[in-house]
Short mmCIF file of C-alpha atoms and ligand atoms in Angstrom, two decimals:
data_model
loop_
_atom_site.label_atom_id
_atom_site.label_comp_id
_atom_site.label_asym_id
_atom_site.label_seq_id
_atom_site.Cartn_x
_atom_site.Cartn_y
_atom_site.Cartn_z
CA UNK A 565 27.03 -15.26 19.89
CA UNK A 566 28.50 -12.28 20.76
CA UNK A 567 26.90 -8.56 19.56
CA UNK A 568 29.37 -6.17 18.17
CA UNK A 569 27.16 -3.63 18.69
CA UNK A 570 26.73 -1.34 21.67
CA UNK A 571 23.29 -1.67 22.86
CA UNK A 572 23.33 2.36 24.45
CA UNK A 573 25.02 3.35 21.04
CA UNK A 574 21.64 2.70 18.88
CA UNK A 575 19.47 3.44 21.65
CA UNK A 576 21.11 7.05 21.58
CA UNK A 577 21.47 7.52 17.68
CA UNK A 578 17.51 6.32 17.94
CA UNK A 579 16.85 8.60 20.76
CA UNK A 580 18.42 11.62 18.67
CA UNK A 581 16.33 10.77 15.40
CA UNK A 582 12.93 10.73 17.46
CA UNK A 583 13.33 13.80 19.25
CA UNK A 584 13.59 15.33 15.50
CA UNK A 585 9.69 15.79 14.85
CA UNK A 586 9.39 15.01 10.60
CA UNK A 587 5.91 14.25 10.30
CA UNK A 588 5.09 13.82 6.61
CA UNK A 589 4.15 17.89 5.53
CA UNK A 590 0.85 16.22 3.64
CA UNK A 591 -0.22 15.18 7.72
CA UNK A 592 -1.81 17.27 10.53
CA UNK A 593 1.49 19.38 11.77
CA UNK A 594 3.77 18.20 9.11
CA UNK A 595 6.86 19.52 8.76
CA UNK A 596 9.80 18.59 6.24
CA UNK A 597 12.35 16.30 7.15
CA UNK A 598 15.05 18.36 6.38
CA UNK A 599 16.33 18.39 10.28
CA UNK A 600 16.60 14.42 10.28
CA UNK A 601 18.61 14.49 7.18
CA UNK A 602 20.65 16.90 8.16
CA UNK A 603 21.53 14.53 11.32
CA UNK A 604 22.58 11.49 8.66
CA UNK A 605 24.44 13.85 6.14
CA UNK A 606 26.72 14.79 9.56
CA UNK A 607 26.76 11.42 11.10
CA UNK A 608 28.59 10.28 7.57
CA UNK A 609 30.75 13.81 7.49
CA UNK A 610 31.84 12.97 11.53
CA UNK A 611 32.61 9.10 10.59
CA UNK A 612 34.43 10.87 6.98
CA UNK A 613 32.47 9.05 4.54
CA UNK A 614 30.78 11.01 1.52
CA UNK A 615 27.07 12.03 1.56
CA UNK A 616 25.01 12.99 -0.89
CA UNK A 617 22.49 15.28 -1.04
CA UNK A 618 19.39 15.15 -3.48
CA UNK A 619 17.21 17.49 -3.37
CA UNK A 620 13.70 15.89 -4.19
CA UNK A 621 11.38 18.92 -3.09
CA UNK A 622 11.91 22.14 -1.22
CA UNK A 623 13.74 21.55 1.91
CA UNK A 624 12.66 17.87 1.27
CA UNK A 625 16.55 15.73 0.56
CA UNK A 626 17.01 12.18 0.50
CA UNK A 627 20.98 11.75 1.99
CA UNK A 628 22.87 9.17 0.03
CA UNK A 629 25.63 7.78 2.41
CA UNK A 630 28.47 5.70 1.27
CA UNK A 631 30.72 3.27 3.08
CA UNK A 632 33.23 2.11 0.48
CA UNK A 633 33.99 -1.39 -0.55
CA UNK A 634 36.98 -2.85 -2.21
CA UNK A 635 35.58 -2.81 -5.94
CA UNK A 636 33.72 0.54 -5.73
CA UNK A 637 32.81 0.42 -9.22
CA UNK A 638 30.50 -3.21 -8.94
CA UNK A 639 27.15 -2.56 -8.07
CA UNK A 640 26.56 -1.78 -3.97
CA UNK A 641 24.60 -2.95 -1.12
CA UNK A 642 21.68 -0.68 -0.26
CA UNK A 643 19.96 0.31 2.99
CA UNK A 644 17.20 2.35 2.36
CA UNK A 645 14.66 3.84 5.47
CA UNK A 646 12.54 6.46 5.57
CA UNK A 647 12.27 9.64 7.58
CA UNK A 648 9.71 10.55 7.75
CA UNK A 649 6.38 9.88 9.79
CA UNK A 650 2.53 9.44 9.94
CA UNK A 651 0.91 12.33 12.25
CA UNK A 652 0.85 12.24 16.32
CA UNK A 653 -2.75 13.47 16.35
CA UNK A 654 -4.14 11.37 19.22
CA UNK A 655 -1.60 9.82 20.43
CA UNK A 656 -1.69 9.57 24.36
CA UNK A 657 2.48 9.60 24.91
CA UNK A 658 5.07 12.83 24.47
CA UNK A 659 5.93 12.16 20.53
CA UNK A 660 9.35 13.16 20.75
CA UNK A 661 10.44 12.94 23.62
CA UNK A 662 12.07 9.38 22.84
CA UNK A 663 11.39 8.34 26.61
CA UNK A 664 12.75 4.73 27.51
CA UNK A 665 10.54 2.54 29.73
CA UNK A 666 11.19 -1.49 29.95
CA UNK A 667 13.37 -1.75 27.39
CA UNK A 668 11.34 0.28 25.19
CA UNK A 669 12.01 3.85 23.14
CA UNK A 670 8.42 5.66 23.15
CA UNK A 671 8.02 8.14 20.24
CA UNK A 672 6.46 9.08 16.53
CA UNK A 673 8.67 6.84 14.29
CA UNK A 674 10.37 5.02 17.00
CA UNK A 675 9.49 1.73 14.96
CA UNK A 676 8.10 3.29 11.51
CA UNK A 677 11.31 3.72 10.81
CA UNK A 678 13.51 5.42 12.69
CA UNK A 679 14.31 2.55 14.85
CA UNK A 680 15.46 0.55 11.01
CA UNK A 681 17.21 3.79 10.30
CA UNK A 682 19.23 4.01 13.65
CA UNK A 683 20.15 0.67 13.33
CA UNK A 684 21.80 1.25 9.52
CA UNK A 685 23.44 4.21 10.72
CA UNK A 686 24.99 2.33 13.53
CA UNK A 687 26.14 -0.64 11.24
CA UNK A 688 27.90 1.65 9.05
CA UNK A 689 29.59 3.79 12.06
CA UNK A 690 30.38 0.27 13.48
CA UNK A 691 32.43 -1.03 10.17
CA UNK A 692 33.98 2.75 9.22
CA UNK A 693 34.97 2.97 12.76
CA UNK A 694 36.65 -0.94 13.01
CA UNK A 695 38.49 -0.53 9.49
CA UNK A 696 35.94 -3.14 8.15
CA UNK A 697 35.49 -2.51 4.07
CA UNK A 698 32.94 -4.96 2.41
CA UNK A 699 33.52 -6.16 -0.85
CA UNK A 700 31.70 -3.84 -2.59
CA UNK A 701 30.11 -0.40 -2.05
CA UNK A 702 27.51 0.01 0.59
CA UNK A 703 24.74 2.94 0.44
CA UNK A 704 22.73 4.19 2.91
CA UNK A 705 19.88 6.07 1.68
CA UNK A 706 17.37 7.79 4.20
CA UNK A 707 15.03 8.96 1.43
CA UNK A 708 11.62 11.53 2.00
CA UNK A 709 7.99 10.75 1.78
CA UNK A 710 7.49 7.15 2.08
CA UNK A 711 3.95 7.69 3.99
CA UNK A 712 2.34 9.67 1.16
CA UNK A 713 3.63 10.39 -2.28
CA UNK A 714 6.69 8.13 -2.10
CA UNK A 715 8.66 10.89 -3.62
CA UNK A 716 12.26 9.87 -2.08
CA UNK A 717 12.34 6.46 -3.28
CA UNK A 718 11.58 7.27 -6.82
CA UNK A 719 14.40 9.66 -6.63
CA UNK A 720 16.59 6.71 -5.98
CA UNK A 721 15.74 5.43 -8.97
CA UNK A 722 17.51 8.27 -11.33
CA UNK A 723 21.10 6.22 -9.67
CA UNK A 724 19.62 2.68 -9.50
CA UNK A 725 22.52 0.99 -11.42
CA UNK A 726 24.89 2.07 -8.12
CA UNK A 727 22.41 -0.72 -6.48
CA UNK A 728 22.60 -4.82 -6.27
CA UNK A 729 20.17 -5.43 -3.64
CA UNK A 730 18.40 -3.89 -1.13
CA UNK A 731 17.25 -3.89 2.20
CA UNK A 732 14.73 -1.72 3.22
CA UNK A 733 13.90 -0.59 6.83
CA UNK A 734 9.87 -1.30 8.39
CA UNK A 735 9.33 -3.05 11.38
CA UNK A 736 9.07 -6.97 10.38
CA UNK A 737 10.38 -8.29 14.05
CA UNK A 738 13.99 -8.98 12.16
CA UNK A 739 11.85 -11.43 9.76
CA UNK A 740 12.34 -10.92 5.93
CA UNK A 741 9.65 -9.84 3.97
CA UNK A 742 9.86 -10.75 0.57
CA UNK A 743 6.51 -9.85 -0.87
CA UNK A 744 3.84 -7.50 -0.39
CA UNK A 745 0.54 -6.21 -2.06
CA UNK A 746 0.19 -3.02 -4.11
CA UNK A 747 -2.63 -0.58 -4.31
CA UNK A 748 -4.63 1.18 -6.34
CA UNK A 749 -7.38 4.06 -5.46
CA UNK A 750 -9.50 5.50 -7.90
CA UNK A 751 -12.66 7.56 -8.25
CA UNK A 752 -15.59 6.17 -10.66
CA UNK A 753 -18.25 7.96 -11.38
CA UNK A 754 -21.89 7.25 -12.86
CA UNK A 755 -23.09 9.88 -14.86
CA UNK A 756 -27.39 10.23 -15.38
CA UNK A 757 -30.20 13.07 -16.21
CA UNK A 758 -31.71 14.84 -14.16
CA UNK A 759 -35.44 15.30 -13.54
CA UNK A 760 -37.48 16.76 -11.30
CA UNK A 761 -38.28 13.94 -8.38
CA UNK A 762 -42.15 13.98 -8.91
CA UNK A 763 -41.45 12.62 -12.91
CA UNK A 764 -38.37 10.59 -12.52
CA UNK A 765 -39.13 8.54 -15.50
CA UNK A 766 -37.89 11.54 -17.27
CA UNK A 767 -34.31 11.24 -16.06
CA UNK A 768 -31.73 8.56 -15.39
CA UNK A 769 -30.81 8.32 -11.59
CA UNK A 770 -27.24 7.97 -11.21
CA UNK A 771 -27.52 6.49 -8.14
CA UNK A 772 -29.20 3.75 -9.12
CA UNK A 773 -26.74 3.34 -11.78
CA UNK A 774 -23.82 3.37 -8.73
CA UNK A 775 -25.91 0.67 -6.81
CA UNK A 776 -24.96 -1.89 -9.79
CA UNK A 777 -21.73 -0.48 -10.10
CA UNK A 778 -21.18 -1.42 -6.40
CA UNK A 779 -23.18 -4.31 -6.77
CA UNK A 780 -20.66 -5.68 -9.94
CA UNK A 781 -17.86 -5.05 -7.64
CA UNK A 782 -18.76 -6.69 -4.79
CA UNK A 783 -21.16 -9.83 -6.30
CA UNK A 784 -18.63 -10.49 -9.33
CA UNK A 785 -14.91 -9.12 -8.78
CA UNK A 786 -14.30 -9.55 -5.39
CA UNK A 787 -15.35 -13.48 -5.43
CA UNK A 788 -12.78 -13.38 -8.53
CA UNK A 789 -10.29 -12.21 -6.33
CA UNK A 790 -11.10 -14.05 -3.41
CA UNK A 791 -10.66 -17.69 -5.33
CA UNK A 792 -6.84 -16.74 -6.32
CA UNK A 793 -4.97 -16.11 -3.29
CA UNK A 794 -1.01 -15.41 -3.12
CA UNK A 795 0.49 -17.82 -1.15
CA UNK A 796 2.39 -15.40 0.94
CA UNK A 797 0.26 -11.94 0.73
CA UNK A 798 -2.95 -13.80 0.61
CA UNK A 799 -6.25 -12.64 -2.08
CA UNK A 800 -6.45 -9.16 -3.48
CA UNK A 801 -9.50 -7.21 -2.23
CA UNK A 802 -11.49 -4.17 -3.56
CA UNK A 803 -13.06 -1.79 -0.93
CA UNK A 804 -15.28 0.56 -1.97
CA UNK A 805 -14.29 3.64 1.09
CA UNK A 806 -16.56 6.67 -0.32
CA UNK A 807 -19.57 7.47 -1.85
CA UNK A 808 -21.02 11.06 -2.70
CA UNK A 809 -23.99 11.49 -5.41
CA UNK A 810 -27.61 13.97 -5.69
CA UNK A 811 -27.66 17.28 -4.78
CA UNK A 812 -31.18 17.85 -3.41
CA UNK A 813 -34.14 15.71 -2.20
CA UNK A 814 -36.71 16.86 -4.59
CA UNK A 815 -34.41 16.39 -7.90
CA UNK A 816 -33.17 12.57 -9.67
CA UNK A 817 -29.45 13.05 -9.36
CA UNK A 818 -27.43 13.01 -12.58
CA UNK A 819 -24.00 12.24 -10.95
CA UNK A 820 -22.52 9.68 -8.21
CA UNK A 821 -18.93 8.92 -7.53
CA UNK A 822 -17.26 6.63 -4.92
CA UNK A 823 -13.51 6.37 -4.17
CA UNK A 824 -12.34 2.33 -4.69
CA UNK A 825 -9.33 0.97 -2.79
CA UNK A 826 -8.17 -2.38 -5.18
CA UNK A 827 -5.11 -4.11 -3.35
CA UNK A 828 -3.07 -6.39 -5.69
CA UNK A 829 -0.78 -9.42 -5.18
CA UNK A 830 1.96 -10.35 -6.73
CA UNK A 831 1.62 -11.33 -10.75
CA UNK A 832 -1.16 -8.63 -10.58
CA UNK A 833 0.48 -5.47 -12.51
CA UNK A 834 -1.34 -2.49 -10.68
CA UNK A 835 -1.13 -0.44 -13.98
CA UNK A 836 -3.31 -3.32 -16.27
CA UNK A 837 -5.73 -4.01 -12.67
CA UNK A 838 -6.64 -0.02 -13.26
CA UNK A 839 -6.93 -0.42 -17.70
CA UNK A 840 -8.86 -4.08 -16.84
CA UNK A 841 -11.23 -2.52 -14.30
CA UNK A 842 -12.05 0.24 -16.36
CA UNK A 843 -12.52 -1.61 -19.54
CA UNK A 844 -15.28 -3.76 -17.46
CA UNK A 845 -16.92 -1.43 -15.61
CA UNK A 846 -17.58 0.45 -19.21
CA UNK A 847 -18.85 -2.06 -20.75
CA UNK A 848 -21.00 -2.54 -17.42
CA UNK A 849 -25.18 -2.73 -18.52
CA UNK A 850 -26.55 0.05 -16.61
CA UNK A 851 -30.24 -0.99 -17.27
CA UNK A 852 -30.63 2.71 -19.48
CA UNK A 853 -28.29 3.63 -22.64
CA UNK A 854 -28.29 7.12 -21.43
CA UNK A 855 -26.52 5.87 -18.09
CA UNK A 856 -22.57 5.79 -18.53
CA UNK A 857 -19.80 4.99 -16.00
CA UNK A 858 -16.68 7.02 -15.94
CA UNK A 859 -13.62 5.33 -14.47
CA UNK A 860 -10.74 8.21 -13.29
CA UNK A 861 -7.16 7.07 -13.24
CA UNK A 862 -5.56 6.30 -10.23
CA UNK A 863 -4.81 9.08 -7.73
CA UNK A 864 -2.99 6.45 -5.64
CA UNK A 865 -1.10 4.03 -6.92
CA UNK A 866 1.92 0.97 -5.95
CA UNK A 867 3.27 -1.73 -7.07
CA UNK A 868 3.60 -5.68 -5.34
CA UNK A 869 6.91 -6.78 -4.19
CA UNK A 870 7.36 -10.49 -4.69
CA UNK A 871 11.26 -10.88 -4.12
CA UNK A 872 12.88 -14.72 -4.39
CA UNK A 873 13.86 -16.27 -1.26
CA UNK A 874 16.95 -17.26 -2.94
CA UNK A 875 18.47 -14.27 -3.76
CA UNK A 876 21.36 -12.97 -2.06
CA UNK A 877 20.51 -10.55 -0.03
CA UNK A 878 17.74 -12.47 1.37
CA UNK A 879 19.50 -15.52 1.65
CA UNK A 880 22.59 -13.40 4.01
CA UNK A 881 20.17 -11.69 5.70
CA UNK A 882 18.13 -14.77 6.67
CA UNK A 883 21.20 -16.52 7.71
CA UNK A 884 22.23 -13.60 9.78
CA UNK A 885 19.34 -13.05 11.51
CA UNK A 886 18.54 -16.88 12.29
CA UNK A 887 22.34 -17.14 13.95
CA UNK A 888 20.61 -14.62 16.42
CA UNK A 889 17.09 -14.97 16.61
CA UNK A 890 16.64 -18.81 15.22
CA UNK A 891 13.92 -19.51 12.86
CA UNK A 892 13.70 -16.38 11.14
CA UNK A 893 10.47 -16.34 8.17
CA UNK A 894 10.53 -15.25 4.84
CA UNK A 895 6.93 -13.56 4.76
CA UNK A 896 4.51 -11.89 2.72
CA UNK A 897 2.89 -8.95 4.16
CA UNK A 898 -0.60 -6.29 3.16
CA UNK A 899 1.33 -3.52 3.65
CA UNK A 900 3.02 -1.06 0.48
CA UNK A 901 6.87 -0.24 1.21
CA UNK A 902 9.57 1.23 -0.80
CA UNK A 903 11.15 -1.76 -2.01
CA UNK A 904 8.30 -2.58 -4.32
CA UNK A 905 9.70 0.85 -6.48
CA UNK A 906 13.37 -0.69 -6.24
CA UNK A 907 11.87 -3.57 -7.29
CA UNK A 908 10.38 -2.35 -10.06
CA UNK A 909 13.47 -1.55 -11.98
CA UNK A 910 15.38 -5.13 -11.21
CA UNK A 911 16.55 -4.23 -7.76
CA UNK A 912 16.42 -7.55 -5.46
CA UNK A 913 14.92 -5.96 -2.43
CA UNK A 914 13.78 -7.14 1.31
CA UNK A 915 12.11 -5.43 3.86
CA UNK A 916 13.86 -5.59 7.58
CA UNK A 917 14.19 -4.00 10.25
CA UNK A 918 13.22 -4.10 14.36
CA UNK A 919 9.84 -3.41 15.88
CA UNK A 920 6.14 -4.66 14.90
CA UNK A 921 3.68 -3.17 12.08
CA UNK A 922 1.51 -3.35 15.00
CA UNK A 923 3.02 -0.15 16.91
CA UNK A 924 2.99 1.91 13.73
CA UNK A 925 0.83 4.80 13.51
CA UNK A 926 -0.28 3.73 16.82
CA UNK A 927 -0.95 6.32 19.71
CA UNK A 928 1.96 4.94 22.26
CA UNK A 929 4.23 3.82 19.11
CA UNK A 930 7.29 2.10 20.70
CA UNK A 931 10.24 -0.06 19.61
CA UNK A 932 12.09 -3.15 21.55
CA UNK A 933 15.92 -1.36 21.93
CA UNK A 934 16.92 -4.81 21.93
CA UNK A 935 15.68 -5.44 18.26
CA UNK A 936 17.24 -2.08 17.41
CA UNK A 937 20.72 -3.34 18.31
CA UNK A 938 20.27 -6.94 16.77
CA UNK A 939 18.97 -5.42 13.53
CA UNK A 940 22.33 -2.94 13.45
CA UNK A 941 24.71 -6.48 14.21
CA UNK A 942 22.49 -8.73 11.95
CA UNK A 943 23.19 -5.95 9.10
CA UNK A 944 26.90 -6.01 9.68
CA UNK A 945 26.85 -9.41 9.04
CA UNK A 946 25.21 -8.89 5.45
CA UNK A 947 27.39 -5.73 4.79
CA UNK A 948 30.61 -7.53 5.08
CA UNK A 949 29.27 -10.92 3.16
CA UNK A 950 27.55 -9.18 0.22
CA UNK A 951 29.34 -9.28 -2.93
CA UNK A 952 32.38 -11.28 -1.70
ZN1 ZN B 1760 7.28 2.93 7.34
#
């Protein structure tokens, strides 16, 4: 089958988008992404489409592109991708220099996502620039701080009835992913007396009151979770990543906290995993009545996606793809996205787009330029079949 799409025409729109550095502002030489959505917001004034521009914190917009359809009042197609990226601390290649090699664009974000948004922007040029209008409206939204605080995507949601479906760009290797885990991080704390070390009968050592906190967690909810596994995403998990408690050698320490990562699966709701783990760990016998457990809400947390396979969009998109790529999967990955937010308020949402989870973050990130230009055609294809 023959691609529409002009190979050097994503590899340059790609090219243009890495050599604008937008490291997240939270990371190590973070800037905002401002510049890279200033690119998009002329990209859809050059092709004459409208652009929005939402302001979701200082010099931090999400552009909302539109390609018009026939019936611009019925709910649109979206593509949603992110700007911006993880840090380039470490990383052993030039991080925006966007140098080719093999077949390959080297750079921060060259798969996570610039390569999934160079490959929207170039479906969109391709059907504004060949008269094509879908059937109903399609959005493009390249949206702000996916890799922290998620900030653009809720934004989104203040116009979510403009939005049927989405697709969301992350590297999936042009496979569909339809569900993913959520997270939630909190910080629990034990809370003792203190004594002085030589009588420690006279206090209540919160540390010993962590070790069967810890203990709870790892000999009684994590086999829990372990014996119900999703059949795409797999079993939850609960990771206990910090610990900090005492504040001398010679005294019983009257505090401890640790930091928990919980990862749900679908049919978990992240919000009632938090209230449930809090109500147990409470009620938790801490071998002393003076002992107590404090349970913080979450300072992190997202939601599972858990999209049906037969919905439209994944069902065009699927059919698309496979017409270029043969078998293509409907999978379930670990990984948090945006389209478990979209999903969240009723929006059928997939995550596509070219490259491997495996080069992002990575210290030589790259993309395939071939999957760049497949994932622009493949999208086409789902642009002009959605909603007719
Ligand atoms: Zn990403």
């Amino acid at each position: 089958m023959t691609i529409r799409i002009d190979a050097a025409r994503t590899t340059e729109i790609l090219r243009d988008l890495v050599q604008i550095p937008s490291v997240n502002p939270n990371f190590e030489g973070g800037v905002p992404e401002l510049a890279v959505a200033d690119y998009v917001e002329r990209f859809f004034q050059r092709l004459g489409l409208s652009a929005e521009r939402r302001e979701v914190l200082p010099n931090r917009p999400n552009i909302v592109g539109m390609l018009p359809g026939v019936n611009n009042h019925a709910p649109g197609l979206l593509l949603e991708a992110h700007m911006d990226t993880v840090q380039t601390t470490g990383m052993t290649i030039e991080p925006f220099a966007a140098e080719v090699a093999d077949g390959r664009l080297y750079g921060r974000g060259a798969c996570d996502t610039k390569g999934s948004l160079a490959a929207m922007l170039a479906a969109i040029e391709w059907c504004a620039e060949n008269g094509q209008v879908p059937a109903v409206p399609v959005y493009l939204a390249a949206a702000v701080d996916e890799e922290v605080h998620y900030k653009g995507v809720l934004d989104l949601l203040n116009i979510h009835e403009k939005f049927g479906a989405a697709i969301v760009g992350e590297p999936t290797e042009l496979h569909a992913v339809i569900a993913h885990k959520g997270v939630v991080r909190c910080e629990i704390e034990t809370v003792g007396v203190s004594a002085h070390s030589s009588r420690p009968s006279e206090g209540v050592n919160a540390i010993d009151a962590m070790v069967k906190v810890i203990s709870h967690l790892r000999d009684v909810v994590t086999p829990r979770l372990l014996a119900q596994p999703h059949p795409q995403v797999g079993a939850g998990s609960l990771s206990v990543t910090e610990i900090v408690g005492g504040v001398a050698p010679n005294t019983i320490p009257d505090r401890s906290r640790i930091k928990i990562d919980r990862r749900t699966i679908p049919g978990e709701d992240s919000e009632q995993v938090w209230a449930n783990l809090r109500d147990e760990l409470t009620a938790l016998d801490l071998g002393d009545d003076r002992a107590r457990v404090n349970v913080y809400p979450p300072f992190v947390l997202d939601y599972t996606l858990d999209t049906s396979a037969d919905s439209d969009v994944v069902r065009l998109l699927t059919g698309a793809a496979s017409r270029r790529i043969g078998e293509v999967k409907t999978l379930g990955v670990p990984y948090c996205t945006d389209a478990s937010k979209l999903a969240l308020v009723g929006i059928p949402s997939v995550v596509f787009g070219p490259g491997s989870i495996d080069q992002a973050h990575t210290e030589d990130e790259w993309v395939e330029l071939e999957q760049v230009a497949l994932a622009a055609d493949i999208m086409i294809d789902v642009i002009m079949s959605y909603g007719s």
